[in-house]
Amino acid sequence: MTERGQKLDGKVVSAKIREEITREVHKRAKEGRKPGLALVLVGDDPASKVYVNMKQKACEETGILSRIDRMPADSTQEQVLQRVREINADPDYHGLLVQSPLPDALDEDEVVRAIKPEKDVDGFHPYNVGLLALNQPLFIPCTPLGIIEILKHYELDPSGKNVVVIGRSHLVGMPVSLLLARKAEWANATVTICHSRTQNIGEITRSADILIVAIGSAEFVTAEMVKEDAVVIDVGMNRVDDASKKRGYRLVGDVAYSEVREKASWITPVPGGVGPMTVALLLKNTLLAEELMRT
Ligand code: GUN
């Protein structure tokens, strides 16, 4: 019988990738090259602030140049677009990302379209999404790529498997579905996408050999929605009020971890699963951006 509840440890896998990145950055430094990543943060969303700071810290630890442009919540669309254009033109920064979500008054789609596709390390620009859909990827979004890297590390090949994705966001659900359905190594899956209008969702999720959950709803997936011995990937990161914690909340995923781990063969914890992978793959995409700029 397959062992239950084995941990897919994003900390271990991301540390390995970050070591490779550090070595590559040192190698390029000897050639006078320094990859750079510019991060744009608009407004005061507390989670976004944490993520952007984490990304900058990861750059510092691996030797990648970084900057954070913090813009006030009442910035105009034109001010944000102008900042993006400035960074597009700055040769020291090969990667550029605008942290999502933007304040409600701003048009996020237009901002993403303003990013130079060759600097779009998030892989969110329509050009990069189109290339992924056509199986000619340039930049692949970091979280979906991180999920593939976890599966690879633990030798869990999705080829021919039923993969069910809950969530159709541009950040995760849609690109991870495209990625896994491709004719490619560590892909070739039969992919089903579930979302808020899906009927009988449990029936569909119980058919999953690999279940990927990215809806931003705390502990949405319960044990009865999961097939025995399934692989469960939890992309959620939800703050739940908890007076017993110093900061007043705790972080939980989209999966009810303690009950689902009894049924799953492999499962990502939250935190320490997909989260650290996203950051590691962002650094890797930044190295790719620097490489692209030379050619
Ligand atoms: N918000 C949540 N995840 C991400 C991400 O990977 N990139 C950006 N730009 N914003 C995010």
PDB file of C-alpha atoms in Angstrom, residues 69-206:
ATOM      1  CA  ASP A  69       9.267  50.765  -6.300  1.00  0.00           C
ATOM      2  CA  ARG A  70       6.626  51.436  -3.652  1.00  0.00           C
ATOM      3  CA  MET A  71       3.782  53.566  -4.982  1.00  0.00           C
ATOM      4  CA  PRO A  72       0.876  54.997  -2.963  1.00  0.00           C
ATOM      5  CA  ALA A  73      -2.570  53.369  -3.083  1.00  0.00           C
ATOM      6  CA  ASP A  74      -4.005  56.460  -4.798  1.00  0.00           C
ATOM      7  CA  SER A  75      -1.503  56.356  -7.672  1.00  0.00           C
ATOM      8  CA  THR A  76      -3.144  57.002 -11.036  1.00  0.00           C
ATOM      9  CA  GLN A  77      -3.199  54.523 -13.895  1.00  0.00           C
ATOM     10  CA  GLU A  78      -0.886  56.816 -15.849  1.00  0.00           C
ATOM     11  CA  GLN A  79       1.624  57.015 -12.987  1.00  0.00           C
ATOM     12  CA  VAL A  80       1.833  53.248 -12.748  1.00  0.00           C
ATOM     13  CA  LEU A  81       2.097  52.863 -16.535  1.00  0.00           C
ATOM     14  CA  GLN A  82       4.842  55.500 -16.581  1.00  0.00           C
ATOM     15  CA  ARG A  83       6.806  53.616 -13.915  1.00  0.00           C
ATOM     16  CA  VAL A  84       6.523  50.417 -15.903  1.00  0.00           C
ATOM     17  CA  ARG A  85       7.765  52.177 -19.045  1.00  0.00           C
ATOM     18  CA  GLU A  86      10.763  53.595 -17.144  1.00  0.00           C
ATOM     19  CA  ILE A  87      11.770  50.148 -15.907  1.00  0.00           C
ATOM     20  CA  ASN A  88      11.173  48.656 -19.363  1.00  0.00           C
ATOM     21  CA  ALA A  89      13.848  51.062 -20.618  1.00  0.00           C
ATOM     22  CA  ASP A  90      16.328  50.479 -17.759  1.00  0.00           C
ATOM     23  CA  PRO A  91      19.040  48.053 -18.913  1.00  0.00           C
ATOM     24  CA  ASP A  92      20.083  47.191 -15.320  1.00  0.00           C
ATOM     25  CA  TYR A  93      16.746  45.457 -14.658  1.00  0.00           C
ATOM     26  CA  HIS A  94      16.102  42.403 -16.789  1.00  0.00           C
ATOM     27  CA  GLY A  95      12.962  41.313 -14.945  1.00  0.00           C
ATOM     28  CA  LEU A  96       9.974  43.450 -13.973  1.00  0.00           C
ATOM     29  CA  LEU A  97       6.947  42.467 -11.979  1.00  0.00           C
ATOM     30  CA  VAL A  98       3.996  44.406 -10.676  1.00  0.00           C
ATOM     31  CA  GLN A  99       2.643  42.736  -7.559  1.00  0.00           C
ATOM     32  CA  SER A 100      -0.980  41.659  -7.852  1.00  0.00           C
ATOM     33  CA  PRO A 101      -3.633  42.622  -6.803  1.00  0.00           C
ATOM     34  CA  LEU A 102      -3.520  46.316  -7.683  1.00  0.00           C
ATOM     35  CA  PRO A 103      -5.895  48.736  -5.926  1.00  0.00           C
ATOM     36  CA  ASP A 104      -9.441  48.443  -7.323  1.00  0.00           C
ATOM     37  CA  ALA A 105      -9.328  51.790  -9.140  1.00  0.00           C
ATOM     38  CA  LEU A 106      -6.506  50.600 -11.418  1.00  0.00           C
ATOM     39  CA  ASP A 107      -6.767  48.504 -14.567  1.00  0.00           C
ATOM     40  CA  GLU A 108      -4.408  45.611 -13.868  1.00  0.00           C
ATOM     41  CA  ASP A 109      -4.753  44.091 -17.346  1.00  0.00           C
ATOM     42  CA  GLU A 110      -3.566  47.308 -18.966  1.00  0.00           C
ATOM     43  CA  VAL A 111      -0.605  47.495 -16.580  1.00  0.00           C
ATOM     44  CA  VAL A 112       0.418  43.921 -17.410  1.00  0.00           C
ATOM     45  CA  ARG A 113       0.147  44.666 -21.125  1.00  0.00           C
ATOM     46  CA  ALA A 114       2.547  47.603 -20.633  1.00  0.00           C
ATOM     47  CA  ILE A 115       5.305  45.312 -19.323  1.00  0.00           C
ATOM     48  CA  LYS A 116       7.874  44.484 -21.990  1.00  0.00           C
ATOM     49  CA  PRO A 117       7.276  40.772 -22.731  1.00  0.00           C
ATOM     50  CA  GLU A 118      11.042  40.112 -22.605  1.00  0.00           C
ATOM     51  CA  LYS A 119      11.072  41.377 -18.990  1.00  0.00           C
ATOM     52  CA  ASP A 120       7.821  39.701 -17.952  1.00  0.00           C
ATOM     53  CA  VAL A 121       9.283  37.246 -15.431  1.00  0.00           C
ATOM     54  CA  ASP A 122       5.789  36.563 -14.047  1.00  0.00           C
ATOM     55  CA  GLY A 123       4.708  35.255 -17.458  1.00  0.00           C
ATOM     56  CA  PHE A 124       1.432  37.197 -17.214  1.00  0.00           C
ATOM     57  CA  HIS A 125       1.703  39.272 -20.432  1.00  0.00           C
ATOM     58  CA  PRO A 126      -0.711  38.107 -23.170  1.00  0.00           C
ATOM     59  CA  TYR A 127       2.299  37.412 -25.414  1.00  0.00           C
ATOM     60  CA  ASN A 128       3.750  34.963 -22.883  1.00  0.00           C
ATOM     61  CA  VAL A 129       0.364  33.387 -22.102  1.00  0.00           C
ATOM     62  CA  GLY A 130      -0.138  32.892 -25.847  1.00  0.00           C
ATOM     63  CA  LEU A 131       3.275  31.281 -26.254  1.00  0.00           C
ATOM     64  CA  LEU A 132       2.496  28.910 -23.385  1.00  0.00           C
ATOM     65  CA  ALA A 133      -0.862  27.989 -24.939  1.00  0.00           C
ATOM     66  CA  LEU A 134       0.943  27.232 -28.219  1.00  0.00           C
ATOM     67  CA  ASN A 135       3.532  25.116 -26.387  1.00  0.00           C
ATOM     68  CA  GLN A 136       6.343  27.517 -27.282  1.00  0.00           C
ATOM     69  CA  PRO A 137       6.883  28.917 -23.788  1.00  0.00           C
ATOM     70  CA  LEU A 138       9.249  31.768 -22.996  1.00  0.00           C
ATOM     71  CA  PHE A 139       8.364  32.864 -19.457  1.00  0.00           C
ATOM     72  CA  ILE A 140       6.178  30.389 -17.597  1.00  0.00           C
ATOM     73  CA  PRO A 141       4.359  31.783 -14.523  1.00  0.00           C
ATOM     74  CA  CYS A 142       6.349  31.063 -11.359  1.00  0.00           C
ATOM     75  CA  THR A 143       3.766  29.220  -9.260  1.00  0.00           C
ATOM     76  CA  PRO A 144       2.755  26.764 -12.019  1.00  0.00           C
ATOM     77  CA  LEU A 145       6.440  26.204 -12.800  1.00  0.00           C
ATOM     78  CA  GLY A 146       7.097  25.645  -9.100  1.00  0.00           C
ATOM     79  CA  ILE A 147       4.379  22.990  -9.002  1.00  0.00           C
ATOM     80  CA  ILE A 148       6.023  21.131 -11.913  1.00  0.00           C
ATOM     81  CA  GLU A 149       9.402  21.323 -10.164  1.00  0.00           C
ATOM     82  CA  ILE A 150       7.931  19.789  -6.996  1.00  0.00           C
ATOM     83  CA  LEU A 151       6.377  16.947  -9.012  1.00  0.00           C
ATOM     84  CA  LYS A 152       9.712  16.394 -10.797  1.00  0.00           C
ATOM     85  CA  HIS A 153      11.710  16.331  -7.572  1.00  0.00           C
ATOM     86  CA  TYR A 154       9.463  13.635  -6.094  1.00  0.00           C
ATOM     87  CA  GLU A 155       9.284  11.755  -9.419  1.00  0.00           C
ATOM     88  CA  LEU A 156       5.516  12.115  -9.701  1.00  0.00           C
ATOM     89  CA  ASP A 157       4.984  12.144 -13.464  1.00  0.00           C
ATOM     90  CA  PRO A 158       1.598  13.636 -14.486  1.00  0.00           C
ATOM     91  CA  SER A 159       1.714  11.985 -17.924  1.00  0.00           C
ATOM     92  CA  GLY A 160      -1.593  10.220 -18.635  1.00  0.00           C
ATOM     93  CA  LYS A 161      -2.945  11.092 -15.179  1.00  0.00           C
ATOM     94  CA  ASN A 162      -6.211  12.815 -14.322  1.00  0.00           C
ATOM     95  CA  VAL A 163      -5.302  16.253 -13.024  1.00  0.00           C
ATOM     96  CA  VAL A 164      -8.075  18.365 -11.548  1.00  0.00           C
ATOM     97  CA  VAL A 165      -7.390  22.070 -11.021  1.00  0.00           C
ATOM     98  CA  ILE A 166      -9.723  24.049  -8.770  1.00  0.00           C
ATOM     99  CA  GLY A 167      -9.516  27.706  -9.796  1.00  0.00           C
ATOM    100  CA  ARG A 168      -9.123  29.441 -13.158  1.00  0.00           C
ATOM    101  CA  SER A 169      -7.132  32.550 -12.180  1.00  0.00           C
ATOM    102  CA  HIS A 170      -4.640  34.123 -14.545  1.00  0.00           C
ATOM    103  CA  LEU A 171      -1.991  33.699 -11.830  1.00  0.00           C
ATOM    104  CA  VAL A 172      -2.299  29.971 -11.228  1.00  0.00           C
ATOM    105  CA  GLY A 173      -5.343  27.937 -12.337  1.00  0.00           C
ATOM    106  CA  MET A 174      -5.329  28.825 -16.027  1.00  0.00           C
ATOM    107  CA  PRO A 175      -1.557  28.637 -16.636  1.00  0.00           C
ATOM    108  CA  VAL A 176      -1.028  25.441 -14.609  1.00  0.00           C
ATOM    109  CA  SER A 177      -3.817  23.804 -16.631  1.00  0.00           C
ATOM    110  CA  LEU A 178      -2.179  24.836 -19.920  1.00  0.00           C
ATOM    111  CA  LEU A 179       1.207  23.706 -18.684  1.00  0.00           C
ATOM    112  CA  LEU A 180       0.115  20.234 -17.600  1.00  0.00           C
ATOM    113  CA  ALA A 181      -1.981  19.535 -20.697  1.00  0.00           C
ATOM    114  CA  ARG A 182       0.938  20.265 -23.065  1.00  0.00           C
ATOM    115  CA  LYS A 183       2.718  17.661 -25.097  1.00  0.00           C
ATOM    116  CA  ALA A 184       5.959  17.934 -23.158  1.00  0.00           C
ATOM    117  CA  GLU A 185       8.096  16.333 -20.470  1.00  0.00           C
ATOM    118  CA  TRP A 186       6.406  16.308 -17.079  1.00  0.00           C
ATOM    119  CA  ALA A 187       3.053  17.190 -18.661  1.00  0.00           C
ATOM    120  CA  ASN A 188       0.702  15.187 -20.957  1.00  0.00           C
ATOM    121  CA  ALA A 189      -1.998  15.113 -18.290  1.00  0.00           C
ATOM    122  CA  THR A 190      -5.768  14.967 -18.783  1.00  0.00           C
ATOM    123  CA  VAL A 191      -6.749  18.254 -17.187  1.00  0.00           C
ATOM    124  CA  THR A 192     -10.141  19.296 -15.801  1.00  0.00           C
ATOM    125  CA  ILE A 193     -10.711  22.832 -14.512  1.00  0.00           C
ATOM    126  CA  CYS A 194     -13.278  23.429 -11.749  1.00  0.00           C
ATOM    127  CA  HIS A 195     -14.519  26.873 -10.714  1.00  0.00           C
ATOM    128  CA  SER A 196     -17.294  28.674  -8.881  1.00  0.00           C
ATOM    129  CA  ARG A 197     -19.988  27.492 -11.322  1.00  0.00           C
ATOM    130  CA  THR A 198     -18.918  23.843 -11.343  1.00  0.00           C
ATOM    131  CA  GLN A 199     -21.689  21.459 -10.343  1.00  0.00           C
ATOM    132  CA  ASN A 200     -21.017  18.355  -8.231  1.00  0.00           C
ATOM    133  CA  ILE A 201     -17.447  19.452  -7.645  1.00  0.00           C
ATOM    134  CA  GLY A 202     -16.740  16.574  -5.253  1.00  0.00           C
ATOM    135  CA  GLU A 203     -17.540  14.058  -7.954  1.00  0.00           C
ATOM    136  CA  ILE A 204     -14.940  15.642 -10.213  1.00  0.00           C
ATOM    137  CA  THR A 205     -12.256  16.133  -7.564  1.00  0.00           C
ATOM    138  CA  ARG A 206     -12.620  12.476  -6.514  1.00  0.00           C
TER     139      ARG A 206
END
